[in-house]
PDB file of C-alpha atoms in Angstrom:
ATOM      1  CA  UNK A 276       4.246  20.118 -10.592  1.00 96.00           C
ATOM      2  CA  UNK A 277       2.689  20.876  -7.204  1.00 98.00           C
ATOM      3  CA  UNK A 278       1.819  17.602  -5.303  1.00 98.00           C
ATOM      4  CA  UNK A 279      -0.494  17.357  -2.460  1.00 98.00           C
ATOM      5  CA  UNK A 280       0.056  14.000  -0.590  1.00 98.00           C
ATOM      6  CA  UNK A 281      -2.090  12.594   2.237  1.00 98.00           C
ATOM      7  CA  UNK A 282      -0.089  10.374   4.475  1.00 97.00           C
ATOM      8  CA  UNK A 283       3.012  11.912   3.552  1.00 98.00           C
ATOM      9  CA  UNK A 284       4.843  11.162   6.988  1.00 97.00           C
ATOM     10  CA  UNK A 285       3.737   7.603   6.877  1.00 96.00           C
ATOM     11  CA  UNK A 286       6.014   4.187   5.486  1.00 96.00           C
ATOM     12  CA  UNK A 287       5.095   4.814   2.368  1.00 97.00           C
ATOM     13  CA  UNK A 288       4.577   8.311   2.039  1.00 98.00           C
ATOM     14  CA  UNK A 289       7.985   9.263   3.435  1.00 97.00           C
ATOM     15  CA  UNK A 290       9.413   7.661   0.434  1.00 98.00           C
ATOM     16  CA  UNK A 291       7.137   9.217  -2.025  1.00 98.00           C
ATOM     17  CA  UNK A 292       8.148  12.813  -1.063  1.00 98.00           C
ATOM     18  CA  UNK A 293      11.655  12.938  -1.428  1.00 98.00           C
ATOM     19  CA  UNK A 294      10.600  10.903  -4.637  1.00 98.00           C
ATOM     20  CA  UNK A 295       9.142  13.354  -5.852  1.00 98.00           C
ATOM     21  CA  UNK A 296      11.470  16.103  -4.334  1.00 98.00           C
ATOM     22  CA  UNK A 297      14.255  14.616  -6.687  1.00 98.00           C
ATOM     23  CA  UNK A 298      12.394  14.761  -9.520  1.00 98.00           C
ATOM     24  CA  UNK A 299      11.595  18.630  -9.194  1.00 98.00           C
ATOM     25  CA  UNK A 300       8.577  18.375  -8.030  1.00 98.00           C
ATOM     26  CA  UNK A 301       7.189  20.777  -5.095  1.00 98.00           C
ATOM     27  CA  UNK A 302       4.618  18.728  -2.184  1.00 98.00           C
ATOM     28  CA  UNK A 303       2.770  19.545   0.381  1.00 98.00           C
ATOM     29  CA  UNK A 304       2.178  16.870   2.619  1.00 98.00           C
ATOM     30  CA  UNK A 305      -1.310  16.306   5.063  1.00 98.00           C
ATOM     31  CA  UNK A 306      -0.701  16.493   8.427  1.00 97.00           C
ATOM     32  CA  UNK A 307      -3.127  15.739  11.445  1.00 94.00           C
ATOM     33  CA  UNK A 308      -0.423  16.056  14.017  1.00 96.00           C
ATOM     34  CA  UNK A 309       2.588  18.479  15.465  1.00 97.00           C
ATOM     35  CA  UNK A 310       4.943  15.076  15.004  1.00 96.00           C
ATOM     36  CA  UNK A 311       3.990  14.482  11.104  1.00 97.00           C
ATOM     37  CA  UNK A 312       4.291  17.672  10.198  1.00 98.00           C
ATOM     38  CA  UNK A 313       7.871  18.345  11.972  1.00 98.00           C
ATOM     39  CA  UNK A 314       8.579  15.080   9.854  1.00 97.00           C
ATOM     40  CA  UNK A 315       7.269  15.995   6.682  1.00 98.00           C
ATOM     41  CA  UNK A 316       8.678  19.750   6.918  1.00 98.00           C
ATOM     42  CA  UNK A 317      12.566  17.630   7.657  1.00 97.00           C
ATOM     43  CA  UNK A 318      11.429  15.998   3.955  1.00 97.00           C
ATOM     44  CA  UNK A 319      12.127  18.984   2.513  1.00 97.00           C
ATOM     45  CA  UNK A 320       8.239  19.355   1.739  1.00 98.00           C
ATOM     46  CA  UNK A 321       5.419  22.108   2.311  1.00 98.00           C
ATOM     47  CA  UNK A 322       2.179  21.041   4.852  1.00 98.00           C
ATOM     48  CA  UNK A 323      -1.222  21.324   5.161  1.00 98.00           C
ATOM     49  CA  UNK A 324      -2.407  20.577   8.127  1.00 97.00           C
ATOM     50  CA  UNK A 325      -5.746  18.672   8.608  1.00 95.00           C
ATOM     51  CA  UNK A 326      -7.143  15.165   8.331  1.00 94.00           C
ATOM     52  CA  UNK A 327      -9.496  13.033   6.306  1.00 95.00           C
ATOM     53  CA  UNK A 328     -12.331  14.059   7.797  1.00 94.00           C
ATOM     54  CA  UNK A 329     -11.815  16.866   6.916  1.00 96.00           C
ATOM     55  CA  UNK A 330     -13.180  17.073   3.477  1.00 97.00           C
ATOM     56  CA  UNK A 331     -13.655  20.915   2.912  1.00 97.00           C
ATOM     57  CA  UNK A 332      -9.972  21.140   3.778  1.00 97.00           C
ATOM     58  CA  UNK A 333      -9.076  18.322   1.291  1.00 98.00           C
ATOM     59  CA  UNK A 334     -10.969  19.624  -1.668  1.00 98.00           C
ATOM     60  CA  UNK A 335      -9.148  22.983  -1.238  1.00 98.00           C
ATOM     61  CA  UNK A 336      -5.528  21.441  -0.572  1.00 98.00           C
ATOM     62  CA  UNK A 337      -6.820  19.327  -4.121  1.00 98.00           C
ATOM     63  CA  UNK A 338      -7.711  21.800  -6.024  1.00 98.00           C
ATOM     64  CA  UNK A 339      -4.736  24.331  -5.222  1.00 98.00           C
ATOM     65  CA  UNK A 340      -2.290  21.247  -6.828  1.00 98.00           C
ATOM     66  CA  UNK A 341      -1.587  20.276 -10.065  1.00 98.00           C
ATOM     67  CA  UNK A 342      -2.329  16.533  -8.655  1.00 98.00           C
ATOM     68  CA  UNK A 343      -3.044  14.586  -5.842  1.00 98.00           C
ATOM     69  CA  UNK A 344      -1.594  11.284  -4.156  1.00 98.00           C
ATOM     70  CA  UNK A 345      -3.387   9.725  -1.775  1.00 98.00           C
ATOM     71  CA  UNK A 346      -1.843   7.319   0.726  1.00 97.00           C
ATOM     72  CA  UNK A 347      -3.297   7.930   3.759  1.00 95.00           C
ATOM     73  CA  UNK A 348      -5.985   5.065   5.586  1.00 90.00           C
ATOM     74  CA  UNK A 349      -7.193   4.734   9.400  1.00 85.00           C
ATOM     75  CA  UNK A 350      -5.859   1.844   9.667  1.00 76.00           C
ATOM     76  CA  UNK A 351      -7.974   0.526  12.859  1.00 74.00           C
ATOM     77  CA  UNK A 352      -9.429  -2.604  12.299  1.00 66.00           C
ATOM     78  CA  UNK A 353     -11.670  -2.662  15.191  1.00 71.00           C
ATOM     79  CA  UNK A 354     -14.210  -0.145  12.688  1.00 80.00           C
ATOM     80  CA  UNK A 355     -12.853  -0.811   9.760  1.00 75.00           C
ATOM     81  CA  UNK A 356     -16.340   0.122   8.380  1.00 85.00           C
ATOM     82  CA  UNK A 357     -15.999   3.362   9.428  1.00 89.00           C
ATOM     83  CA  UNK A 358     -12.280   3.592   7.533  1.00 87.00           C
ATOM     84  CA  UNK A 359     -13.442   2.833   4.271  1.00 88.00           C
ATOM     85  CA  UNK A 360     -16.335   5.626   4.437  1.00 93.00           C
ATOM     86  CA  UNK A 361     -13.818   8.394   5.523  1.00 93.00           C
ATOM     87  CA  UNK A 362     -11.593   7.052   2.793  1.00 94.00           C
ATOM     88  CA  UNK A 363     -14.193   6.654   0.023  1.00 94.00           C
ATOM     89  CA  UNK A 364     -15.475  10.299   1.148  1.00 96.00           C
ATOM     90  CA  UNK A 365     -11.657  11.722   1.027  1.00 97.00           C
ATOM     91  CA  UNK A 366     -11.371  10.165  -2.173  1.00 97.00           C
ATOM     92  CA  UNK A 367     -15.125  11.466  -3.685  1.00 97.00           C
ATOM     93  CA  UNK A 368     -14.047  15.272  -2.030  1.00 97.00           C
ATOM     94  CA  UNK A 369     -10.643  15.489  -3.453  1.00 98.00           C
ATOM     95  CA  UNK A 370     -11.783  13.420  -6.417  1.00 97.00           C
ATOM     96  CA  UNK A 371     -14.988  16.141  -7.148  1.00 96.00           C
ATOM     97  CA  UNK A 372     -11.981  19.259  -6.580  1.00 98.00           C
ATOM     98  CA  UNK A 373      -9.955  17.901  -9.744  1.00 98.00           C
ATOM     99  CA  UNK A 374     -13.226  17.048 -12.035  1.00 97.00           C
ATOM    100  CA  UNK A 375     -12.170  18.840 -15.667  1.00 97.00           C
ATOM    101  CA  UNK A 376      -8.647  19.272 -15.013  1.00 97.00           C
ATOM    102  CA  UNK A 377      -6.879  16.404 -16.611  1.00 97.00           C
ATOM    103  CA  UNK A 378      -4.558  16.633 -13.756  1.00 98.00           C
ATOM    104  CA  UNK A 379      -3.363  13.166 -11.711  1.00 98.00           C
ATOM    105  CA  UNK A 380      -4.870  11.765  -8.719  1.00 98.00           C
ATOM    106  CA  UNK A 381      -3.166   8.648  -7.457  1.00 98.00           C
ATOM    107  CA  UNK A 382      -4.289   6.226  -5.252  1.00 97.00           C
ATOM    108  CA  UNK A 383      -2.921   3.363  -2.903  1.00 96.00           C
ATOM    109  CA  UNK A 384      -4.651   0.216  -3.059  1.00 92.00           C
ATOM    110  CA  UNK A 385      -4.444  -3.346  -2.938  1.00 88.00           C
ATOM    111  CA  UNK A 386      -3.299  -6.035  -5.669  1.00 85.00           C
ATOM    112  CA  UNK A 387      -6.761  -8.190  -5.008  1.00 78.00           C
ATOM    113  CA  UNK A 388      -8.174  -4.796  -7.155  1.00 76.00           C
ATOM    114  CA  UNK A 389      -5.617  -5.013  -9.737  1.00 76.00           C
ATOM    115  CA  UNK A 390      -7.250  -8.721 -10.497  1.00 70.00           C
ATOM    116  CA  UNK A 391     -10.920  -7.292  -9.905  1.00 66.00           C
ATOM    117  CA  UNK A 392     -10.579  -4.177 -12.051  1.00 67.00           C
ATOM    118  CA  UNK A 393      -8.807  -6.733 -14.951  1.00 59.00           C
ATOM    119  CA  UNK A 394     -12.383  -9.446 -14.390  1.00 54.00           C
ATOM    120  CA  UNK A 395     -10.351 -11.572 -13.059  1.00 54.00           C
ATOM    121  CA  UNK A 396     -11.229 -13.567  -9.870  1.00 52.00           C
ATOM    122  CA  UNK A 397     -14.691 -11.470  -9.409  1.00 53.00           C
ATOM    123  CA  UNK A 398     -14.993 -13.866  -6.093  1.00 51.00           C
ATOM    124  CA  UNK A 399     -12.084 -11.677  -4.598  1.00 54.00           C
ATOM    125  CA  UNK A 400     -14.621  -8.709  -3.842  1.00 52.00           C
ATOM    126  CA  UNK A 401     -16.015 -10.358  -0.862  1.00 53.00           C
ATOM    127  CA  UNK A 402     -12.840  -9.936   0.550  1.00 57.00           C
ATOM    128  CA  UNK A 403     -11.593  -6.744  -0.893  1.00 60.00           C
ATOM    129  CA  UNK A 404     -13.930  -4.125   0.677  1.00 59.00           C
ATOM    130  CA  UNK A 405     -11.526  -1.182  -0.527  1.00 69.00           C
ATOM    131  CA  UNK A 406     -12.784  -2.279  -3.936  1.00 79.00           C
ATOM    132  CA  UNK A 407     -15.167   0.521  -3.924  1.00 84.00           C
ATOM    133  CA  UNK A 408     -12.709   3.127  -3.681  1.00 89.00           C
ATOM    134  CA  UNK A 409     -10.894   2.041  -6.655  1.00 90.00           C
ATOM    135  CA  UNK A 410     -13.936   1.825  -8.440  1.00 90.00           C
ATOM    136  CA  UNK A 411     -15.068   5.113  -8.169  1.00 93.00           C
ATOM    137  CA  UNK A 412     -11.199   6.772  -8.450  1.00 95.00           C
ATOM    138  CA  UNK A 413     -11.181   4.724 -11.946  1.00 93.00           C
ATOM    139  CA  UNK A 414     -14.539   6.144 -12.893  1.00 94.00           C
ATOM    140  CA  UNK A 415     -13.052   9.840 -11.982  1.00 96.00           C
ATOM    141  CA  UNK A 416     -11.239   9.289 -15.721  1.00 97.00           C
ATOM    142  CA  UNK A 417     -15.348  10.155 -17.240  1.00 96.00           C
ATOM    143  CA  UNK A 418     -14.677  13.590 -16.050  1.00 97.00           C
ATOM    144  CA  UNK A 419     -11.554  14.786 -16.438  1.00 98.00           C
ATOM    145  CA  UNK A 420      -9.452  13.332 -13.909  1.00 98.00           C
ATOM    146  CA  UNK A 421      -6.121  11.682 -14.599  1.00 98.00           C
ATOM    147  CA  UNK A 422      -7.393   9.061 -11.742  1.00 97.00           C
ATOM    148  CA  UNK A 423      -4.724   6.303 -11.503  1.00 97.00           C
ATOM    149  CA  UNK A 424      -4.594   2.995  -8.651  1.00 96.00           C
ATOM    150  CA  UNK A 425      -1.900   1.600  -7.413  1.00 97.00           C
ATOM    151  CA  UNK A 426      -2.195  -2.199  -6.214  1.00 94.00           C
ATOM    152  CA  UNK A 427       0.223  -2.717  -3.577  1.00 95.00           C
ATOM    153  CA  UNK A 428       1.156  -6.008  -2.319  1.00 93.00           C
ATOM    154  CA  UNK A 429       0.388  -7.147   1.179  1.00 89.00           C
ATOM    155  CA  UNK A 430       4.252  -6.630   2.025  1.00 94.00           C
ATOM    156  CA  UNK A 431       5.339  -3.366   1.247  1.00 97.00           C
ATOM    157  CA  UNK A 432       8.874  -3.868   3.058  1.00 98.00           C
ATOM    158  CA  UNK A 433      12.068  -1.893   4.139  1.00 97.00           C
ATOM    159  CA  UNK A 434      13.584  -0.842   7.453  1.00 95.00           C
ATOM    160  CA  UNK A 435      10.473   0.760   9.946  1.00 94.00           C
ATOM    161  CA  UNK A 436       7.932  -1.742   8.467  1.00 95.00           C
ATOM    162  CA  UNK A 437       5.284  -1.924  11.061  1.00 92.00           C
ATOM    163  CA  UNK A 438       2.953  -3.517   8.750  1.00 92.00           C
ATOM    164  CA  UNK A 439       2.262  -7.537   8.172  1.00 94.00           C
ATOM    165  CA  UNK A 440       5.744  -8.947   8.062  1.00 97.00           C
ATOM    166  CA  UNK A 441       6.775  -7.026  11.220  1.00 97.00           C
ATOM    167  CA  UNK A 442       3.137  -8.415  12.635  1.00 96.00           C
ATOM    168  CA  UNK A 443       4.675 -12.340  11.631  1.00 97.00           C
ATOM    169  CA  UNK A 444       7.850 -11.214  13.597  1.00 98.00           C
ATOM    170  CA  UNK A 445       5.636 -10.488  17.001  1.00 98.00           C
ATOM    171  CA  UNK A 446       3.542 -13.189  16.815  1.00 98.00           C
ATOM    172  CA  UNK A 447       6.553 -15.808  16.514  1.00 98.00           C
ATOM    173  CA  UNK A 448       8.366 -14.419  19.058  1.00 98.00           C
ATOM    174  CA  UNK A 449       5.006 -14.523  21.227  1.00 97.00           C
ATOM    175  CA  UNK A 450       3.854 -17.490  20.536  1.00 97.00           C
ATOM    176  CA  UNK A 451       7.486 -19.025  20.211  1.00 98.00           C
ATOM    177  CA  UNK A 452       6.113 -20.879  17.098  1.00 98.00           C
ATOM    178  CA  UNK A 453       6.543 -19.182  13.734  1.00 98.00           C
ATOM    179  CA  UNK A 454       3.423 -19.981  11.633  1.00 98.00           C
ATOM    180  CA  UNK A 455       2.393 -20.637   8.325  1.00 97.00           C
ATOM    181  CA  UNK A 456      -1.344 -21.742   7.485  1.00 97.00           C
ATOM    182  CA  UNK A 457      -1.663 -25.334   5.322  1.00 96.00           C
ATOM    183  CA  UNK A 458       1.277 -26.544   3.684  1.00 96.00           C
ATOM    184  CA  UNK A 459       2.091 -22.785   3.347  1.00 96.00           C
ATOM    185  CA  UNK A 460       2.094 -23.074  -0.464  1.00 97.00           C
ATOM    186  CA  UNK A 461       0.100 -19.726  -0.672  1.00 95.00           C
ATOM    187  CA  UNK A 462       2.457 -16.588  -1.860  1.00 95.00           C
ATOM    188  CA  UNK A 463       2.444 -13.062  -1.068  1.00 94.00           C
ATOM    189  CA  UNK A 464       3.581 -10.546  -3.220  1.00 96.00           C
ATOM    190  CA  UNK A 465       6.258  -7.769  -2.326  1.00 97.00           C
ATOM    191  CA  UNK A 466       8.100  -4.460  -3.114  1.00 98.00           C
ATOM    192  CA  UNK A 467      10.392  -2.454  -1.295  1.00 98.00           C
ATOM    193  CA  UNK A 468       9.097   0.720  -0.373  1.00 98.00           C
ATOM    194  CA  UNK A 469      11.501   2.716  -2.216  1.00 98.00           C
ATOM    195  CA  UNK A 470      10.749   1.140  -5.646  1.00 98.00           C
ATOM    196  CA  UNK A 471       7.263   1.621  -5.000  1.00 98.00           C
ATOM    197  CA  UNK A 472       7.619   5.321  -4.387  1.00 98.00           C
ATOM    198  CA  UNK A 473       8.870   5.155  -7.967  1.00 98.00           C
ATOM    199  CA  UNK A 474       6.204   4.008  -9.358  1.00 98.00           C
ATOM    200  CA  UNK A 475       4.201   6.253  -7.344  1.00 98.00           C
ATOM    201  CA  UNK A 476       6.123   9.383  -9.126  1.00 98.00           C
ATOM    202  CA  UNK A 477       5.984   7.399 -12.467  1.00 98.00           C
ATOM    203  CA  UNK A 478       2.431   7.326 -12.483  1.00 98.00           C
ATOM    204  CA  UNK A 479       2.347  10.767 -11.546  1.00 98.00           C
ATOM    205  CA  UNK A 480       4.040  11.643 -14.333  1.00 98.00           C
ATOM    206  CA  UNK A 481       2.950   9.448 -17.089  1.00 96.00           C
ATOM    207  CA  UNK A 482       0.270   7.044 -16.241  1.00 97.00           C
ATOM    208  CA  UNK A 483      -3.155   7.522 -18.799  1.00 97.00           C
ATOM    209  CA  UNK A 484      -6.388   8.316 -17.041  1.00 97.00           C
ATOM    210  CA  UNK A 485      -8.304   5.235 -15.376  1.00 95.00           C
ATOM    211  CA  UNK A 486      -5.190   3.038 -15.699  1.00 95.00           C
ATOM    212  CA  UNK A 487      -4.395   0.497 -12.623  1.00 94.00           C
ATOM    213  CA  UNK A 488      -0.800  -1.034 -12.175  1.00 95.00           C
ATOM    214  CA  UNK A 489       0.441  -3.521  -9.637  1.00 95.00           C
ATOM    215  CA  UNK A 490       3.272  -2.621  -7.728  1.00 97.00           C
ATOM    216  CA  UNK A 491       4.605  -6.051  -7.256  1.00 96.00           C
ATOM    217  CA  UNK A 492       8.319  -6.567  -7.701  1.00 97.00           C
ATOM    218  CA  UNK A 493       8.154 -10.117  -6.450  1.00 97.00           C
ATOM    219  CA  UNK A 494       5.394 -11.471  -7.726  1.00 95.00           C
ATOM    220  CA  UNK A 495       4.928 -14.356  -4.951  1.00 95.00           C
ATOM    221  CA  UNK A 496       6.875 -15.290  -1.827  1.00 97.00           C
ATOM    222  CA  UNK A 497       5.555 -18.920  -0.267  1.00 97.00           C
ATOM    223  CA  UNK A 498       4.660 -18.112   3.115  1.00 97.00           C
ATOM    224  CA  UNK A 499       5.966 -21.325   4.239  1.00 98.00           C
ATOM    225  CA  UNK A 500       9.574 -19.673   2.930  1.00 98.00           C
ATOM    226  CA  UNK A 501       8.936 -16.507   5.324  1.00 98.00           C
ATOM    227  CA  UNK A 502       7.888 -18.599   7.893  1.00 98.00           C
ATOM    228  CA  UNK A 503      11.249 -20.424   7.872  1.00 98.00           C
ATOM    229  CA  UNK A 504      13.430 -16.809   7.783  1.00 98.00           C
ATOM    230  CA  UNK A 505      11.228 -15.541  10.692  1.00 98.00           C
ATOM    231  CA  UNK A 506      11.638 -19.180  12.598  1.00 98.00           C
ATOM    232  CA  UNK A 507      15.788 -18.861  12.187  1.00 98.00           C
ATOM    233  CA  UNK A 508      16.075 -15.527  13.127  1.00 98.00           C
ATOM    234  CA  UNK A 509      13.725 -15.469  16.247  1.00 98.00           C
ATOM    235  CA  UNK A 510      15.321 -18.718  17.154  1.00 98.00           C
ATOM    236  CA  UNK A 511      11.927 -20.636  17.026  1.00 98.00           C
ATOM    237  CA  UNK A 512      10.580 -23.956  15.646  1.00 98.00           C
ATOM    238  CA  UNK A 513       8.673 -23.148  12.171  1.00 98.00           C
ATOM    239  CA  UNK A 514       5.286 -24.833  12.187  1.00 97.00           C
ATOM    240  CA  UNK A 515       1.811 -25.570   9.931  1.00 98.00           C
ATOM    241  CA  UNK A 516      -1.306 -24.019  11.582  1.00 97.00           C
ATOM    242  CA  UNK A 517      -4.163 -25.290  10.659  1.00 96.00           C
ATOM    243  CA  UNK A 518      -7.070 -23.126   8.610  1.00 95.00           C
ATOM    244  CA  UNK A 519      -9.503 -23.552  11.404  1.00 95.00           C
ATOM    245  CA  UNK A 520      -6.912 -22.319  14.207  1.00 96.00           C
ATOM    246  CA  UNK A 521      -5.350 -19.299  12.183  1.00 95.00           C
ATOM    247  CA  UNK A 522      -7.777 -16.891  13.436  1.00 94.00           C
ATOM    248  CA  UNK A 523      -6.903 -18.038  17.377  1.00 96.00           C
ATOM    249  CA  UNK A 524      -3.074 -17.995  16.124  1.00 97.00           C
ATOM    250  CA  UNK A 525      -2.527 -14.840  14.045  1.00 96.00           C
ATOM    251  CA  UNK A 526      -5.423 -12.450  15.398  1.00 93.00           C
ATOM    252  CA  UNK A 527      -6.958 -10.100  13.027  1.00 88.00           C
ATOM    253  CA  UNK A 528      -3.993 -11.350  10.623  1.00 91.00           C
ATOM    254  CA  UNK A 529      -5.101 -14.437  10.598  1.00 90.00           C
ATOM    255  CA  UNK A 530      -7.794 -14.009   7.276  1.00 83.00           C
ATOM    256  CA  UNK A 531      -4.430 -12.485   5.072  1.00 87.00           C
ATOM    257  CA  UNK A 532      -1.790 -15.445   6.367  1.00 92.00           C
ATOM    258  CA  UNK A 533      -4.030 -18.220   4.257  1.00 90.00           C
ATOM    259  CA  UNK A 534      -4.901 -16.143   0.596  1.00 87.00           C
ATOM    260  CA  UNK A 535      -2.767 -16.133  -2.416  1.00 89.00           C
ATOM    261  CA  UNK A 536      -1.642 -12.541  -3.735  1.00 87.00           C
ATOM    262  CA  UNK A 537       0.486 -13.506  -6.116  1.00 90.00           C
ATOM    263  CA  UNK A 538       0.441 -10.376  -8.667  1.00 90.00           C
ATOM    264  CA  UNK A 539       2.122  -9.382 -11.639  1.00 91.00           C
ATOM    265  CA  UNK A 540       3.592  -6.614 -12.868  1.00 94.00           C
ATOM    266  CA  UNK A 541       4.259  -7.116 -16.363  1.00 94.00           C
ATOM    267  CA  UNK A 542       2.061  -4.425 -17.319  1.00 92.00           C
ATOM    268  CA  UNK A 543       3.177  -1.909 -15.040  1.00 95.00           C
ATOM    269  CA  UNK A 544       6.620  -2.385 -17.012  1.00 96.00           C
ATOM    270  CA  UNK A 545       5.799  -2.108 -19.943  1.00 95.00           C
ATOM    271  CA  UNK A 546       3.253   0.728 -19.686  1.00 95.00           C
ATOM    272  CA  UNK A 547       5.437   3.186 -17.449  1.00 96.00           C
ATOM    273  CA  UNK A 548       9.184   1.070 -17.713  1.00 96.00           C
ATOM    274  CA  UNK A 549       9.438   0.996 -13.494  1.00 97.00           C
ATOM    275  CA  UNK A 550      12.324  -1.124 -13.104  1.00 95.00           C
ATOM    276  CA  UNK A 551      12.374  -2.253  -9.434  1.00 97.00           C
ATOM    277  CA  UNK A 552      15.804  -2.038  -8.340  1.00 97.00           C
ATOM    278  CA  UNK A 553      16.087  -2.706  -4.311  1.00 97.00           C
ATOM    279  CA  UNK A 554      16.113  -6.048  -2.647  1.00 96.00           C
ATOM    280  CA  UNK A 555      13.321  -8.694  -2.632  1.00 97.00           C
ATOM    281  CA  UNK A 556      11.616  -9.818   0.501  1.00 98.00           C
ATOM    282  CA  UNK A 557      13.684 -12.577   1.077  1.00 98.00           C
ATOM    283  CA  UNK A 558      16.868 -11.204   0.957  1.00 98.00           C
ATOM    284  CA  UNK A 559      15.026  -8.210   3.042  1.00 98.00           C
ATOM    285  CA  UNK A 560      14.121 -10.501   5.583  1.00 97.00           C
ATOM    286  CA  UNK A 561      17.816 -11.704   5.835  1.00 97.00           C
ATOM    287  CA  UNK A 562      19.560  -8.240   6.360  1.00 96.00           C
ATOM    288  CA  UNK A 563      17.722  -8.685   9.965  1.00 95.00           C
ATOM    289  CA  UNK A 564      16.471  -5.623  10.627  1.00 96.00           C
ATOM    290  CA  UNK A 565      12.939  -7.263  11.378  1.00 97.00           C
ATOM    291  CA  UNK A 566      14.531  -9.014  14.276  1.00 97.00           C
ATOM    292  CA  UNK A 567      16.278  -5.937  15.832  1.00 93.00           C
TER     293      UNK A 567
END
């Protein structure tokens, strides 16, 4: 099978390639940049270069593949607005390319649309604003798309995080206090990158049209528990913040430290038998490569 994958040189994505590579697979990653696609082309993998703005290129690199996974986000909170219209549009171009096929086209998203697309916790899609994309890759299934989400945890972990965990790290050692919000009782849910690629290339492979999965292989860390591993590492004092203060203490990180994502993935199991197999956060977290 011929794979295009946006955000192929990314965390994520440069896990799902050589996923996929093993499995006899042939990709062709996006690249918007010299750097990714030197990186992707040392995965082994073909590129296209472009971005997701550009949508006539992404309906052609769609519709020259026998499916489609789509990882890539602009990730810049200051107009986040803006980022979920390119991705929504990215999704609707390359979405429109495979219409009729019955061919796979994957998505990332978040676990809070794993409990929204199940009608569970509806109050969730005030803060979920990705929910729309979801929406409309589940509703690609009507015509003729194999169009699958993926609910990823907050922590998607591993060695090169630069996402929320390695955010915790900073902020500890800058505010020489690491933080947890309340009692802390509130869990995240986490995978290692590498099992999630598997699932990635599982879903790829087998997953039913309009299906959604969450990619959680621990279904709920207390952040009070990560607090404590970032506090002995850093060599700070661990410390409740209080709700009203989180936004002064985290930053922009401040509105994900204080909700519960516990997920499970029972389904995801039993529907496509993904086995995680790498460590769990906490024993992640104790390797100490977040604190190199």
């Amino acid at each position: 099978m011929r794979v295009f994958v946006t955000g192929a040189s990314g965390f994520i994505g440069s896990a799902v390639v050589p996923e996929l590579l093993e499995a006899g697979h042939e990709v062709v990653g996006l690249a918007r940049s010299d750097a990714s696609a030197a990186a992707i082309t040392t995965l082994g993998a073909g590129v296209h270069r472009g971005d997701l703005d550009d949508l006539d290129g992404l309906r052609a690199a769609a519709a020259a593949s026998d499916g489609v996974v789509h990882l890539a986000f602009v990730h810049d909170f200051s107009r986040y607005d803006a980022s979920l219209r390119i991705d929504l549009e990215a999704i609707e171009a390359m979405g429109t390319a495979l219409e009729g096929s019955d061919r796979p086209f994957v998505i990332a998203s978040g676990v809070g649309f794993v409990a929204l697309a199940a009608g569970k916790h509806p109050e969730l899609e005030a803060r979920f604003p990705r929910s729309a994309a979801g929406r409309r890759t589940v509703q690609l299934a009507e015509h003729g798309v194999r169009s699958v989400v993926v609910g990823l945890p907050p922590t998607v972990h591993g060695a090169g995080d630069h996402g929320f965990i390695a955010t915790l790290v900073g902020i500890a050692r800058e505010k020489g206090v690491s933080g947890f919000v309340g009692d802390g009782s509130n869990r995240w849910s986490a995978v290692d990158r590498f099992d999630a690629a598997h699932l990635f290339r599982l879903t790829v492979e087998r997953a039913a049209a309009g299906s959604v999965f969450a990619a959680t292989a621990d279904e709920g860390v207390p952040l009070r528990e990560i607090a404590e591993i970032i506090g002995r590492h850093v060599g700070v004092p661990t410390a409740s913040i209080a709700p009203e203060d989180a936004a002064e203490h985290f930053g922009w990180l401040g509105t994900f430290v204080a909700i519960d994502t516990a997920a499970s993935s029972e389904q995801t199991y039993a529907q496509l038998g993904w086995q995680p197999t790498r460590p769990g956060l906490v024993e992640d977290l104790e390797q100490g490569h977040y604190f190199e």
